[in-house]
Short mmCIF file of C-alpha atoms in Angstrom, two decimals:
data_model
loop_
_atom_site.label_atom_id
_atom_site.label_comp_id
_atom_site.label_asym_id
_atom_site.label_seq_id
_atom_site.Cartn_x
_atom_site.Cartn_y
_atom_site.Cartn_z
CA MET A 823 -31.51 -17.67 36.36
CA THR A 824 -35.26 -17.56 34.88
CA THR A 825 -37.05 -14.98 32.61
CA GLU A 826 -38.94 -13.50 35.63
CA SER A 827 -36.13 -13.08 37.45
CA HIS A 828 -34.34 -11.22 34.98
CA PRO A 829 -36.98 -9.32 32.78
CA GLY A 830 -34.15 -7.75 30.32
CA LEU A 831 -32.88 -11.50 29.22
CA ARG A 832 -34.89 -11.88 26.04
CA GLU A 833 -33.85 -8.19 25.21
CA ARG A 834 -30.39 -9.41 25.78
CA ALA A 835 -30.44 -12.12 23.22
CA ALA A 836 -32.20 -10.73 20.71
CA ALA A 837 -29.56 -7.42 20.58
CA ALA A 838 -26.75 -10.08 20.96
CA LEU A 839 -28.54 -11.87 17.76
CA THR A 840 -29.08 -9.11 15.50
CA ALA A 841 -25.36 -7.40 16.70
CA ALA A 842 -23.59 -10.25 15.34
CA ARG A 843 -25.92 -10.58 11.57
CA ALA A 844 -25.47 -6.32 11.52
CA ARG A 845 -21.25 -8.13 11.37
CA THR A 846 -21.82 -11.07 9.12
CA ALA A 847 -23.42 -8.20 7.25
CA ALA A 848 -20.12 -6.02 7.14
CA LEU A 849 -17.76 -8.62 6.23
CA THR A 850 -19.51 -9.56 3.30
CA ASP A 851 -22.38 -7.46 1.32
CA PRO A 852 -18.95 -5.39 -0.16
CA VAL A 853 -16.94 -8.30 -1.35
CA THR A 854 -18.03 -9.99 -4.74
CA ASP A 855 -19.53 -13.19 -5.15
CA GLU A 856 -16.18 -14.08 -6.86
CA ASP A 857 -14.16 -13.48 -3.79
CA LEU A 858 -16.86 -14.65 -1.74
CA THR A 859 -16.91 -18.52 -3.27
CA ALA A 860 -13.21 -18.01 -3.70
CA GLN A 861 -10.89 -19.68 -1.06
CA HIS A 862 -8.14 -17.24 0.08
CA SER A 863 -6.26 -19.50 1.90
CA PRO A 864 -6.06 -23.76 2.48
CA LEU A 865 -6.36 -23.25 6.22
CA MET A 866 -9.64 -21.03 5.52
CA SER A 867 -12.96 -21.68 4.11
CA PRO A 868 -14.09 -19.86 1.42
CA LEU A 869 -16.39 -16.79 2.97
CA VAL A 870 -19.93 -18.16 1.81
CA TRP A 871 -19.75 -21.53 3.75
CA ASP A 872 -19.13 -19.59 6.87
CA LEU A 873 -22.32 -17.16 5.54
CA ALA A 874 -24.43 -20.49 5.55
CA HIS A 875 -22.80 -22.63 8.33
CA ILE A 876 -23.92 -19.85 10.59
CA GLY A 877 -27.02 -20.38 9.28
CA ASN A 878 -27.30 -23.81 9.17
CA GLN A 879 -26.29 -24.42 12.81
CA GLU A 880 -29.07 -21.76 14.10
CA GLU A 881 -31.43 -24.12 12.58
CA LEU A 882 -29.71 -26.86 14.08
CA TRP A 883 -29.75 -26.01 17.60
CA LEU A 884 -32.60 -23.16 17.51
CA LEU A 885 -35.09 -24.51 15.42
CA SER A 886 -34.52 -28.21 15.28
CA ARG A 887 -33.22 -28.90 19.03
CA VAL A 888 -35.50 -26.10 21.30
CA ALA A 889 -38.27 -26.07 18.78
CA GLY A 890 -38.48 -29.84 17.13
CA ARG A 891 -39.28 -28.33 13.80
CA ALA A 892 -37.98 -29.82 10.91
CA PHE A 893 -34.99 -28.55 9.17
CA LEU A 894 -35.65 -26.11 6.02
CA HIS A 895 -33.38 -27.99 3.81
CA PRO A 896 -31.77 -31.18 5.67
CA GLU A 897 -29.83 -32.48 2.66
CA ILE A 898 -27.75 -29.66 3.17
CA ASN A 899 -26.38 -30.21 6.90
CA SER A 900 -24.02 -32.71 5.65
CA LEU A 901 -22.23 -29.36 3.97
CA TYR A 902 -22.14 -27.34 6.70
CA ASP A 903 -20.77 -29.98 8.76
CA ALA A 904 -17.76 -28.50 10.03
CA PHE A 905 -16.17 -32.30 11.48
CA GLN A 906 -17.06 -33.56 8.04
CA HIS A 907 -15.29 -31.63 5.94
CA PRO A 908 -12.07 -30.10 6.15
CA ARG A 909 -11.37 -26.09 5.25
CA SER A 910 -9.20 -27.26 2.48
CA GLU A 911 -11.92 -29.21 0.95
CA ARG A 912 -14.79 -27.22 0.98
CA PRO A 913 -14.75 -25.43 -1.99
CA LYS A 914 -15.50 -28.45 -4.11
CA LEU A 915 -18.79 -29.11 -2.15
CA PRO A 916 -22.20 -28.03 -3.36
CA LEU A 917 -22.40 -25.09 -0.99
CA LEU A 918 -25.07 -22.63 -1.54
CA GLY A 919 -24.32 -19.50 -3.96
CA PRO A 920 -24.00 -16.16 -1.71
CA ALA A 921 -28.17 -15.07 -2.50
CA GLU A 922 -29.05 -18.18 -1.78
CA ALA A 923 -26.72 -18.16 1.99
CA ARG A 924 -27.69 -15.15 2.49
CA ARG A 925 -31.81 -16.15 1.88
CA TYR A 926 -31.45 -19.31 3.87
CA ALA A 927 -29.43 -17.43 7.05
CA ALA A 928 -32.28 -14.48 6.78
CA GLU A 929 -34.84 -17.22 7.24
CA VAL A 930 -33.66 -19.11 9.57
CA ARG A 931 -33.07 -15.51 11.85
CA GLY A 932 -37.02 -14.55 11.20
CA ARG A 933 -37.97 -17.68 13.11
CA VAL A 934 -35.63 -17.80 15.60
CA PHE A 935 -36.64 -14.39 16.14
CA ASP A 936 -40.31 -15.34 16.70
CA LEU A 937 -39.08 -18.40 18.31
CA LEU A 938 -37.44 -16.01 21.01
CA GLU A 939 -40.08 -14.02 21.84
CA ARG A 940 -42.64 -17.10 22.44
CA THR A 941 -40.06 -19.32 24.29
CA PRO A 942 -39.50 -19.71 27.95
CA LEU A 943 -36.14 -19.54 28.88
CA GLU A 944 -36.12 -21.59 31.23
CA GLY A 945 -36.69 -25.35 32.44
CA SER A 946 -34.19 -26.89 30.20
CA ALA A 947 -29.91 -26.92 30.06
CA LEU A 948 -30.25 -25.42 26.66
CA LEU A 949 -32.90 -22.21 27.61
CA ASP A 950 -31.66 -21.95 30.92
CA GLY A 951 -30.54 -18.33 31.06
CA GLY A 952 -31.05 -17.96 27.29
CA PHE A 953 -28.16 -20.30 26.62
CA ALA A 954 -28.77 -21.88 23.76
CA PHE A 955 -29.56 -18.29 22.25
CA GLY A 956 -26.44 -16.75 23.20
CA MET A 957 -24.42 -19.74 22.11
CA ILE A 958 -25.76 -19.12 18.61
CA ALA A 959 -25.28 -14.89 18.86
CA GLN A 960 -21.30 -16.23 20.57
CA HIS A 961 -21.20 -18.95 17.66
CA GLU A 962 -21.93 -16.29 14.96
CA GLN A 963 -19.51 -13.80 16.24
CA GLN A 964 -16.27 -15.77 16.43
CA HIS A 965 -16.92 -17.21 12.63
CA ASP A 966 -17.15 -13.44 12.38
CA GLU A 967 -13.39 -13.47 13.44
CA THR A 968 -12.77 -16.20 11.38
CA MET A 969 -13.80 -14.26 8.30
CA LEU A 970 -11.94 -11.40 8.86
CA ILE A 971 -8.95 -13.50 9.23
CA THR A 972 -10.11 -14.77 5.81
CA HIS A 973 -10.61 -11.05 4.55
CA GLN A 974 -6.28 -10.42 6.12
CA LEU A 975 -5.24 -13.16 3.93
CA ARG A 976 -7.17 -12.38 1.09
CA ARG A 977 -5.15 -10.34 -1.27
CA GLY A 978 -6.66 -7.45 -3.60
CA ALA A 979 -7.50 -3.76 -2.80
CA ALA A 980 -9.16 -3.24 1.02
CA VAL A 981 -13.09 -3.63 1.01
CA LEU A 982 -12.98 -3.08 4.91
CA ASP A 983 -12.43 0.02 6.70
CA ALA A 984 -12.46 0.92 10.15
CA PRO A 985 -10.87 4.33 12.84
CA ASP A 986 -7.80 3.91 14.11
CA PRO A 987 -7.41 3.36 17.85
CA ASP A 988 -8.61 6.43 19.93
CA ALA A 989 -8.40 4.88 22.63
CA PRO A 990 -6.97 6.82 26.03
CA TYR A 991 -3.51 6.82 26.52
CA ASP A 992 -0.98 6.37 30.00
CA PRO A 993 2.03 4.72 29.34
CA PRO A 994 2.22 2.21 32.17
CA LEU A 995 5.66 3.80 34.95
CA ALA A 996 6.81 -0.13 35.58
CA ALA A 997 7.45 -2.69 32.83
CA GLU A 998 5.98 -5.80 35.19
CA VAL A 999 3.26 -6.10 37.38
CA LEU A 1000 3.86 -8.67 41.01
CA VAL A 1001 1.31 -11.47 41.27
CA PRO A 1002 0.98 -12.40 44.59
CA GLY A 1003 1.01 -16.31 45.12
CA GLY A 1004 -2.06 -17.98 47.09
CA PRO A 1005 -5.25 -19.86 45.78
CA PHE A 1006 -7.54 -18.25 43.45
CA THR A 1007 -10.69 -18.77 42.06
CA MET A 1008 -10.61 -19.91 38.36
CA GLY A 1009 -13.24 -20.53 35.75
CA THR A 1010 -16.85 -19.89 36.54
CA SER A 1011 -20.07 -21.80 37.42
CA ALA A 1012 -22.33 -18.37 37.04
CA GLU A 1013 -21.83 -17.37 33.68
CA PRO A 1014 -25.10 -18.04 32.01
CA TRP A 1015 -23.76 -17.72 28.79
CA SER A 1016 -20.14 -19.31 29.61
CA LEU A 1017 -19.26 -22.73 27.21
CA ASP A 1018 -18.71 -25.96 28.46
CA ASN A 1019 -14.69 -25.44 28.66
CA GLU A 1020 -15.03 -22.20 31.07
CA ARG A 1021 -16.64 -24.75 33.32
CA PRO A 1022 -17.10 -25.24 36.49
CA ALA A 1023 -15.29 -23.04 39.01
CA HIS A 1024 -12.77 -24.20 41.06
CA THR A 1025 -9.68 -23.25 43.33
CA ARG A 1026 -6.39 -23.02 41.97
CA LYS A 1027 -2.79 -22.14 43.67
CA THR A 1028 -0.34 -20.11 42.04
CA ALA A 1029 3.09 -19.29 43.49
CA PRO A 1030 3.81 -15.25 43.21
CA PHE A 1031 4.78 -14.25 39.81
CA TRP A 1032 6.13 -11.30 37.52
CA ILE A 1033 4.07 -10.96 34.56
CA ASP A 1034 4.32 -8.13 31.90
CA THR A 1035 2.16 -5.01 32.12
CA VAL A 1036 1.70 -4.66 28.47
CA PRO A 1037 1.87 -7.68 25.75
CA VAL A 1038 4.94 -7.39 23.79
CA THR A 1039 4.85 -4.87 20.82
CA ASN A 1040 6.61 -4.66 17.61
CA ALA A 1041 9.66 -3.37 18.67
CA ALA A 1042 10.75 -5.43 21.09
CA TYR A 1043 9.79 -8.00 19.27
CA GLN A 1044 12.34 -6.52 16.02
CA ALA A 1045 14.85 -6.87 19.17
CA PHE A 1046 14.38 -9.99 18.85
CA ILE A 1047 14.45 -10.56 15.16
CA ALA A 1048 18.10 -7.98 14.68
CA ASP A 1049 19.88 -10.36 17.55
CA GLY A 1050 19.44 -13.36 15.24
CA GLY A 1051 16.28 -14.52 17.58
CA TYR A 1052 15.12 -16.08 14.27
CA ARG A 1053 18.90 -18.07 14.23
CA ASP A 1054 19.16 -19.01 16.71
CA VAL A 1055 18.33 -22.94 17.89
CA ARG A 1056 19.19 -22.40 21.60
CA TRP A 1057 15.54 -20.54 22.17
CA TRP A 1058 12.67 -23.13 19.80
CA ALA A 1059 11.22 -25.86 21.03
CA PRO A 1060 12.70 -28.59 18.33
CA ALA A 1061 8.91 -28.50 16.45
CA GLY A 1062 9.19 -24.90 16.39
CA TRP A 1063 12.70 -24.77 14.78
CA ASP A 1064 11.83 -27.44 12.35
CA GLN A 1065 8.41 -25.45 11.39
CA ILE A 1066 10.45 -21.67 10.64
CA ARG A 1067 13.65 -24.14 8.44
CA GLU A 1068 10.99 -25.67 6.74
CA HIS A 1069 9.00 -22.50 5.91
CA GLY A 1070 11.61 -19.97 5.71
CA ILE A 1071 10.09 -17.77 8.89
CA GLU A 1072 11.91 -14.37 10.03
CA ALA A 1073 9.43 -12.34 10.80
CA PRO A 1074 5.77 -12.20 12.14
CA LEU A 1075 3.05 -13.52 9.41
CA PHE A 1076 2.16 -10.10 6.95
CA TRP A 1077 5.43 -8.85 7.46
CA HIS A 1078 8.23 -8.09 4.95
CA ARG A 1079 11.66 -6.11 5.09
CA GLU A 1080 11.90 -2.96 2.01
CA ALA A 1081 14.95 -0.39 2.42
CA GLY A 1082 15.65 -0.97 5.77
CA GLN A 1083 12.18 -0.97 6.97
CA TRP A 1084 10.22 -3.07 8.15
CA LEU A 1085 6.48 -2.86 6.39
CA ARG A 1086 3.69 -4.92 7.01
CA ARG A 1087 0.15 -5.96 5.39
CA ARG A 1088 -3.33 -5.24 6.76
CA PHE A 1089 -6.49 -5.61 5.13
CA GLY A 1090 -5.65 -4.88 2.01
CA VAL A 1091 -3.15 -1.92 2.66
CA THR A 1092 1.02 -1.91 3.22
CA GLU A 1093 2.13 0.16 5.99
CA PRO A 1094 5.44 0.82 8.11
CA VAL A 1095 4.96 -1.70 11.25
CA PRO A 1096 3.85 0.76 14.26
CA ALA A 1097 6.75 -0.14 16.89
CA GLU A 1098 4.38 0.63 19.95
CA GLU A 1099 1.51 -1.95 18.52
CA PRO A 1100 1.47 -5.20 20.12
CA VAL A 1101 3.16 -7.79 18.25
CA LEU A 1102 0.70 -9.46 15.90
CA HIS A 1103 0.17 -12.69 13.70
CA VAL A 1104 2.62 -14.67 15.67
CA SER A 1105 2.38 -18.59 16.66
CA TRP A 1106 3.02 -20.21 19.58
CA TYR A 1107 6.54 -21.33 18.91
CA GLU A 1108 7.89 -17.28 18.45
CA ALA A 1109 6.41 -16.02 21.14
CA ASP A 1110 8.39 -19.28 23.42
CA ALA A 1111 10.96 -18.42 21.55
CA TYR A 1112 10.98 -14.62 22.43
CA ALA A 1113 9.86 -15.34 25.82
CA ARG A 1114 13.28 -17.39 25.88
CA TRP A 1115 15.30 -14.88 24.43
CA ALA A 1116 14.31 -12.48 26.99
CA GLY A 1117 15.09 -14.27 29.67
CA ARG A 1118 11.54 -14.66 30.28
CA ARG A 1119 8.82 -17.47 29.72
CA LEU A 1120 5.05 -17.31 28.98
CA PRO A 1121 2.62 -17.31 31.50
CA THR A 1122 0.54 -20.23 32.18
CA GLU A 1123 -3.25 -20.08 31.69
CA ALA A 1124 -3.68 -19.85 35.63
CA GLU A 1125 -1.36 -17.45 35.84
CA TRP A 1126 -2.90 -15.59 32.88
CA GLU A 1127 -6.82 -15.94 34.78
CA LYS A 1128 -5.12 -14.79 38.03
CA ALA A 1129 -3.35 -11.52 36.95
CA ALA A 1130 -6.47 -10.92 34.95
CA ARG A 1131 -9.68 -11.65 37.93
CA HIS A 1132 -8.37 -12.05 41.03
CA ASP A 1133 -8.27 -8.86 43.12
CA PRO A 1134 -5.75 -9.50 46.10
CA ALA A 1135 -8.31 -6.98 47.87
CA SER A 1136 -11.45 -8.97 48.14
CA GLY A 1137 -10.09 -11.81 47.46
CA ARG A 1138 -12.50 -12.91 45.08
CA SER A 1139 -12.22 -12.88 41.31
CA THR A 1140 -14.13 -10.59 39.03
CA ARG A 1141 -16.12 -11.08 35.26
CA TYR A 1142 -13.30 -8.89 34.32
CA PRO A 1143 -9.86 -7.53 35.39
CA TRP A 1144 -11.41 -3.60 35.85
CA GLY A 1145 -14.86 -5.78 37.85
CA ASP A 1146 -17.88 -7.34 36.96
CA ALA A 1147 -19.85 -4.40 34.70
CA ASP A 1148 -19.87 -5.34 31.05
CA PRO A 1149 -16.80 -3.94 28.98
CA THR A 1150 -17.19 0.02 27.19
CA PRO A 1151 -14.52 1.39 24.30
CA ALA A 1152 -13.13 2.76 27.45
CA HIS A 1153 -12.00 -0.53 28.72
CA ALA A 1154 -10.59 -2.39 25.75
CA ASN A 1155 -10.41 -3.08 21.88
CA LEU A 1156 -12.65 -5.00 21.42
CA GLY A 1157 -16.16 -5.79 17.88
CA GLN A 1158 -13.58 -5.26 14.97
CA ARG A 1159 -14.83 -1.41 16.23
CA HIS A 1160 -10.65 -1.04 15.05
CA LEU A 1161 -8.80 -3.43 12.48
CA ARG A 1162 -5.96 -3.16 14.53
CA PRO A 1163 -4.44 -3.23 18.25
CA ALA A 1164 -3.98 0.13 19.78
CA ARG A 1165 -0.54 0.65 20.77
CA ALA A 1166 0.08 -0.80 24.32
CA GLY A 1167 -0.18 0.89 27.06
CA SER A 1168 -3.52 2.25 25.98
CA TYR A 1169 -6.80 1.63 28.56
CA PRO A 1170 -6.13 2.17 31.52
CA ALA A 1171 -10.10 2.04 32.80
CA GLY A 1172 -9.31 -1.53 32.13
CA ALA A 1173 -7.02 -2.36 33.71
CA SER A 1174 -6.60 -5.16 36.79
CA PRO A 1175 -6.57 -4.36 40.02
CA LEU A 1176 -2.84 -5.21 39.77
CA GLY A 1177 -2.50 -2.61 37.18
CA VAL A 1178 -2.00 -5.16 34.62
CA ARG A 1179 -3.13 -3.83 31.11
CA GLN A 1180 -5.04 -4.41 28.16
CA LEU A 1181 -5.51 -8.25 29.38
CA ILE A 1182 -8.96 -8.11 27.29
CA GLY A 1183 -9.29 -7.22 23.53
CA ASP A 1184 -6.27 -6.13 21.37
CA VAL A 1185 -4.92 -9.33 20.84
CA TRP A 1186 -5.48 -12.85 21.91
CA GLU A 1187 -2.29 -14.06 23.97
CA TRP A 1188 -0.47 -17.44 23.77
CA THR A 1189 0.04 -19.29 27.10
CA ALA A 1190 2.32 -22.12 28.19
CA SER A 1191 -0.58 -24.20 28.75
CA ASP A 1192 -2.05 -27.29 26.78
CA PHE A 1193 -5.86 -26.90 26.24
CA LEU A 1194 -7.10 -29.34 28.51
CA PRO A 1195 -10.33 -29.93 31.06
CA TYR A 1196 -11.02 -28.36 34.54
CA PRO A 1197 -11.36 -30.37 37.37
CA GLY A 1198 -15.06 -31.57 37.07
CA PHE A 1199 -16.00 -30.38 33.56
CA ARG A 1200 -18.71 -31.90 31.57
CA ALA A 1201 -19.47 -31.70 28.03
CA PHE A 1202 -21.91 -29.34 27.13
CA PRO A 1203 -24.67 -29.06 24.78
CA TYR A 1204 -22.14 -31.43 22.75
CA ARG A 1205 -18.38 -33.33 22.59
CA GLU A 1206 -16.93 -31.31 19.27
CA TYR A 1207 -17.32 -27.76 20.61
CA SER A 1208 -14.01 -28.82 23.16
CA GLU A 1209 -13.90 -32.20 24.41
CA VAL A 1210 -12.49 -33.68 21.01
CA PHE A 1211 -9.49 -30.85 21.22
CA PHE A 1212 -8.33 -31.62 24.72
CA GLY A 1213 -4.66 -32.72 24.92
CA PRO A 1214 -0.99 -31.57 24.47
CA GLU A 1215 -1.68 -30.57 20.44
CA HIS A 1216 -3.65 -27.85 21.08
CA LYS A 1217 -2.41 -24.27 23.21
CA VAL A 1218 -4.62 -22.33 25.30
CA LEU A 1219 -4.85 -18.53 24.16
CA ARG A 1220 -6.59 -15.94 26.53
CA GLY A 1221 -8.41 -12.05 26.31
CA GLY A 1222 -9.27 -11.23 23.19
CA SER A 1223 -8.26 -9.11 20.33
CA PHE A 1224 -9.80 -6.45 18.56
CA ALA A 1225 -11.94 -8.91 16.50
CA VAL A 1226 -13.84 -10.40 19.01
CA ASP A 1227 -17.02 -9.39 19.73
CA PRO A 1228 -17.53 -8.87 24.06
CA VAL A 1229 -20.33 -11.73 23.90
CA ALA A 1230 -17.70 -13.61 22.98
CA CYS A 1231 -15.05 -12.64 25.05
CA ARG A 1232 -15.00 -12.37 28.89
CA GLY A 1233 -11.84 -13.52 31.68
CA THR A 1234 -13.12 -16.71 31.86
CA PHE A 1235 -13.29 -17.59 27.96
CA ARG A 1236 -10.92 -19.53 26.97
CA ASN A 1237 -9.29 -19.89 23.06
CA TRP A 1238 -6.97 -22.76 21.69
CA ASP A 1239 -5.15 -23.33 18.54
CA LEU A 1240 -1.71 -25.41 17.32
CA PRO A 1241 1.54 -24.02 17.96
CA VAL A 1242 1.53 -23.34 14.66
CA ARG A 1243 -0.95 -20.86 13.65
CA ARG A 1244 0.07 -17.70 12.87
CA GLN A 1245 -2.85 -15.91 10.90
CA ILE A 1246 -4.74 -15.52 13.93
CA PHE A 1247 -4.71 -12.35 15.98
CA SER A 1248 -2.62 -13.75 18.26
CA GLY A 1249 0.33 -11.68 20.55
CA PHE A 1250 1.57 -12.18 24.00
CA ARG A 1251 3.06 -11.06 27.12
CA THR A 1252 6.01 -12.75 29.41
CA ALA A 1253 6.24 -13.61 32.66
CA ARG A 1254 9.16 -14.90 34.88
CA ASP A 1255 9.44 -16.39 38.21
CA VAL A 1256 9.78 -14.65 41.52
#
């Protein structure tokens, strides 16, 4: 892909960067300086760290690596290196204050736009197809999702607002869908802004399997709780059983029982748990235990991607379940347009060729698979993005959530986390063998 063959590429990169910065502002401008500098959970950075880190990574990759320019403030680089300082230690660092962080990020962005106007988007792996600019837009959106998680963990009055989903709703007739066995193309070698762990495209083969038409709902998960699921060791992986016993876990994160009713806290608002929404804020261990209780299992990552991308009629894998077109509000709940999932059965226009719903958006979906490289994997542009996380310690999540921007979500996109994580916007669907 070259600038000449794709004349809209520069505009696409500028639009992606602009959208990311607007979202960053929406997450940080309504918050007091005290809230920006506070650590709302040891699992998360102070919001002001994320704000400056976004600018620092942009400067590192675009102004330094692409343009070869000297750093504006080289003395702060180590403060915003995510691998040098664990999140729990970041509040103790001499971080830029809120006003300084905003000025720094704005100054970097102004120089980046100047660079984008004058730089050929070809000639090197970083520039081909505008990759470096797309990578930075995705990086900022990923930190925006991280900041939204911090907002959910934050105590106090609500500071964010968004309309509830009003998506088209058409309850599916069948609870599960049969996915035929055979080979399919997994991953991508063609998506210009895809990240290293999505590459290269390769052939995988699956046996036939059944998969839930929609993600597991709150109502279904409440049946697991009511049946004593959290008290029955039969359903739990040993490490998961140890985790729930040690921490007294009896329900998804942010849920509590009051007057015979399940309530949840959502961005500063306490409300009844909505029965028809996909369950949210569950760990891999909880998802795995529910699946065992239901006589099912979590889908493997390959099964999830086949259900999402494989078109049996044409034999090809599409970019998204609905085809190759970029997502629209009719296809999926993405981009923080809403601050909650849509009810299960929404977005019929976003269904896969086999009729599987809501594979993109709403909730990240845990899979059974460890986070591992594809055959032929090559780390790019740095090992720390993916390679250092490969192994059995991390489980793969797929599909994105309402908190994910379309620029950082596609049918091949891979997320990963520790199986104990619950603060992320995670849910799941189940599968079974034929």
